[in-house]
Every structure is written in structure tokens, then in C-alpha cells.
Amino acid sequence: MGYFPFFMDIEGREGLIVGGGAIARHKVNKLLPFGPKLTVVAPVIIGELLELSEISCMQRAFRDEDIVGRMFVIAASDQKEVNMHVSRLCRQRNIPVNVVDDKEECSFLFPALVKAGMLTVGISTQGASPAAASQIRKRLEAEIPECMAEILESLADFRIPVKEKIRDQKQREEVLKQAASLCMERQRPLTPEEAEGLIAPYLS
């Protein structure tokens, strides 16, 4: 089976995590930077989760109706039968579901993530070796400039004057490529002078 790496906007969308232990906490940590509305449901929920103001916690057993209206569900209970039940329910209703440590019960997998501002890189081995994915993630992180978030913000801002001042599509693409190359080569955002200098040759 092949897993296509869709990048989906989950900001403000409803997500459910069934389970309240350390594994659930790990999944919450991965998801929170992307801004979903997370609900954790479990009879016992660790203090680290209860203390998070960004999520909702329900200290009780999972109920079938808990999946209604969810964009995605994560089954992270320490009870295999609960996880399998959640998986079956979600599959019946076409709700994407991830079951911790059980690839066959998953309809989507969690990648090893590299995140720096607007940059997100997902690495997956389709469950063959999460450890290998983690090693690749560490190598990629070492290659990314420390100010990558600022670089991407400057490149996003740079697109505005490029679109306004350069009418030819191919020329716009060339200027944007030059800007990206310059930022990555110097490992910093563009200066105003550099931005102006890249655009100037294309002004009529």
C-alpha cells in the first residue's frame, strides 16, 4: 500500500484523541503547532494533558458518539480492543483514523516531522522503521538554517512586489528562484537592498 503525503489545513478543525497517557501527550505535542481543536477522552488522563489550556479533556470511557463531527481521530488507548473498536467506527464513517502501534488499523500514518515556521517536512517509512525516519529527520534538521522561519516570511513578503512590478510569468518565477537561492546560500532573509536589486533588472 502506498501512503500519499497530503498536507491538509487542520487549523480550527475538530480532532479526537482516545487515550490519556504519555503516547496521547506525544501526539498532542505534534498536532498543537498546527492549530486544531483537540479533545482527549479517557478514564484516566495524565496531569500534563489536563494542564493544557489548548485542549479539551473528558475523563470518562470512550463513547461511539465521540467521533461525530471529527476531522480525524487518533486511537492511543492502552487497551487494544478499544483502539480496534475506534478504528472500525471511523472506517465505517470515512473518518481518518490513526491507531498507535497498529499500522493495519490505520487509515493515515504520523510522519516524522521537521517544522520551522511555514516549513513542514514529513518523513514516512510506511511503518517499516520509525527509527530510520527519526534519523533522517535529525539529519534534515541539521541542514536547515536556524532562521528558516524568518527566511520564509521574507520570501512570502517578497512575492507581493514581484507580482505587482513584474508582469511576465517566467520572469517572476526566475526572480523568486533567485531570491530563494540567495536566502539559502546566505542562510538569512533578504535585505531591502537585495530585494530591490533582484527586481530592478526586470522593470521596464
XYZ file of C-alpha atoms in Angstrom:
204
model
C 0.000 0.000 0.000
C 1.202 3.498 -0.800
C 0.641 6.438 1.527
C 0.405 9.763 -0.293
C 1.679 12.679 1.852
C -1.268 15.076 1.761
C -0.707 18.387 3.541
C -4.081 19.397 4.973
C -5.146 22.520 6.815
C -6.321 21.378 10.255
C -6.344 24.768 11.958
C -9.584 25.139 13.885
C -10.749 21.654 12.892
C -12.005 19.065 15.379
C -9.689 16.213 16.288
C -10.231 13.438 18.851
C -7.595 11.538 20.789
C -8.778 8.413 22.576
C -6.350 7.781 25.415
C -4.860 9.947 28.113
C -1.335 8.713 28.683
C 2.179 9.543 27.522
C 1.518 8.415 23.948
C -1.522 10.678 23.712
C 0.628 13.520 25.059
C 3.193 12.860 22.333
C 0.516 13.053 19.621
C -0.867 16.270 21.123
C 2.627 17.787 21.037
C 2.897 17.026 17.320
C -0.515 18.407 16.471
C -0.785 21.585 18.547
C 1.574 23.709 16.372
C -0.936 23.267 13.534
C -3.847 24.736 15.483
C -6.550 22.032 15.605
C -9.269 21.871 18.249
C -8.267 18.751 20.143
C -10.378 16.723 22.547
C -8.851 13.982 24.691
C -11.149 11.319 26.123
C -10.037 8.613 28.570
C -10.965 7.328 32.031
C -7.544 8.439 33.269
C -5.739 11.475 31.840
C -2.231 12.455 32.915
C -1.662 15.847 34.511
C 0.416 17.130 31.594
C -2.653 16.905 29.372
C -5.103 18.218 31.953
C -2.948 21.310 32.387
C -3.009 22.227 28.695
C -5.414 25.099 28.074
C -5.344 24.483 24.305
C -7.222 21.174 24.505
C -10.455 19.816 25.981
C -10.334 16.783 28.257
C -13.157 14.365 29.102
C -12.275 11.937 31.893
C -14.538 9.025 31.069
C -14.676 5.956 28.838
C -14.903 6.424 25.084
C -18.402 6.563 23.598
C -19.231 5.865 19.965
C -20.785 9.300 19.525
C -17.450 10.923 20.434
C -16.280 10.579 16.818
C -19.193 12.566 15.389
C -18.042 15.776 13.724
C -14.341 14.951 13.942
C -11.989 15.642 11.060
C -9.604 12.963 12.333
C -9.287 10.531 15.246
C -6.269 9.059 16.999
C -6.675 5.858 18.995
C -3.948 5.947 21.654
C -5.570 3.903 24.398
C -3.580 1.280 26.284
C -6.429 -1.160 25.541
C -6.116 -2.822 22.143
C -9.810 -3.692 21.938
C -10.754 -0.038 22.443
C -8.346 1.073 19.724
C -9.686 -1.522 17.277
C -13.273 -0.518 18.050
C -12.459 3.145 17.419
C -10.745 2.211 14.157
C -13.732 0.228 12.905
C -16.150 3.026 13.759
C -14.053 5.625 11.958
C -13.564 3.488 8.880
C -17.304 2.882 8.635
C -17.878 6.645 8.624
C -14.853 7.539 6.456
C -13.160 9.474 9.253
C -9.337 9.350 9.014
C -8.011 7.345 11.947
C -4.561 6.604 13.322
C -4.107 3.690 15.708
C -0.892 3.816 17.695
C 1.464 0.895 17.028
C -1.007 -0.863 14.707
C -0.410 0.016 11.071
C -3.116 -2.332 9.803
C -5.797 -0.452 11.745
C -4.667 2.974 10.470
C -6.076 4.887 7.536
C -3.318 7.506 7.946
C 0.147 7.465 9.490
C 2.020 10.029 11.553
C 5.233 11.094 9.819
C 8.442 12.134 11.498
C 8.133 15.921 11.310
C 10.565 18.745 10.677
C 8.918 22.131 11.304
C 10.370 25.633 11.085
C 7.776 28.356 10.701
C 5.920 27.759 7.428
C 8.259 24.902 6.505
C 6.931 21.432 7.247
C 8.674 18.256 6.122
C 7.029 14.893 6.716
C 9.051 11.672 6.594
C 7.454 8.242 6.457
C 8.712 4.694 6.009
C 5.109 3.400 5.825
C 5.613 1.981 9.293
C 8.624 -0.133 8.299
C 11.056 1.716 10.569
C 10.033 4.774 12.578
C 13.602 4.783 13.928
C 15.002 5.259 10.404
C 12.535 8.077 9.775
C 13.686 9.713 13.011
C 17.334 9.509 11.950
C 16.540 11.143 8.600
C 14.572 13.841 10.415
C 17.590 14.665 12.581
C 19.831 14.950 9.517
C 17.378 17.287 7.794
C 17.066 19.466 10.900
C 20.842 19.880 10.925
C 20.751 21.172 7.328
C 18.019 23.771 7.834
C 19.154 27.328 8.646
C 18.385 28.421 12.198
C 16.373 31.391 10.913
C 14.354 29.357 8.402
C 11.079 30.763 9.726
C 12.280 34.324 9.106
C 13.603 33.383 5.662
C 10.219 32.034 4.589
C 8.409 35.080 5.955
C 10.681 37.368 3.939
C 10.199 35.296 0.782
C 6.418 35.383 1.263
C 6.553 39.177 1.619
C 8.830 39.425 -1.421
C 6.211 37.763 -3.635
C 3.949 40.813 -3.283
C 6.168 43.413 -5.023
C 7.303 40.804 -7.545
C 3.702 40.175 -8.611
C 2.961 43.907 -8.680
C 6.006 45.025 -10.653
C 6.889 42.125 -12.973
C 4.169 41.139 -15.434
C 5.864 38.269 -17.239
C 5.203 34.949 -15.503
C 8.551 33.366 -16.412
C 10.432 36.433 -15.200
C 8.521 36.356 -11.912
C 9.417 32.711 -11.444
C 13.076 33.444 -12.170
C 13.213 36.306 -9.646
C 11.565 34.176 -6.953
C 14.040 31.349 -7.597
C 16.939 33.790 -7.330
C 15.553 35.114 -4.045
C 15.177 31.640 -2.566
C 18.685 30.635 -3.670
C 20.175 33.811 -2.188
C 18.441 33.278 1.152
C 19.501 29.637 1.420
C 23.071 30.409 0.330
C 23.467 33.184 2.908
C 21.190 31.492 5.470
C 19.267 34.653 6.270
C 16.329 36.720 4.965
C 16.698 39.180 2.110
C 17.725 42.713 2.941
C 15.600 45.513 1.384
C 18.534 46.358 -0.894
C 18.843 42.759 -2.087
C 15.123 42.559 -2.762
C 15.199 45.754 -4.812
C 18.281 44.597 -6.675
C 16.605 41.368 -7.753
C 13.561 43.158 -9.125
C 15.331 46.123 -10.774
C 16.602 44.320 -13.944
C 13.052 43.355 -14.894
C 11.454 46.768 -14.570
C 10.504 48.371 -17.874
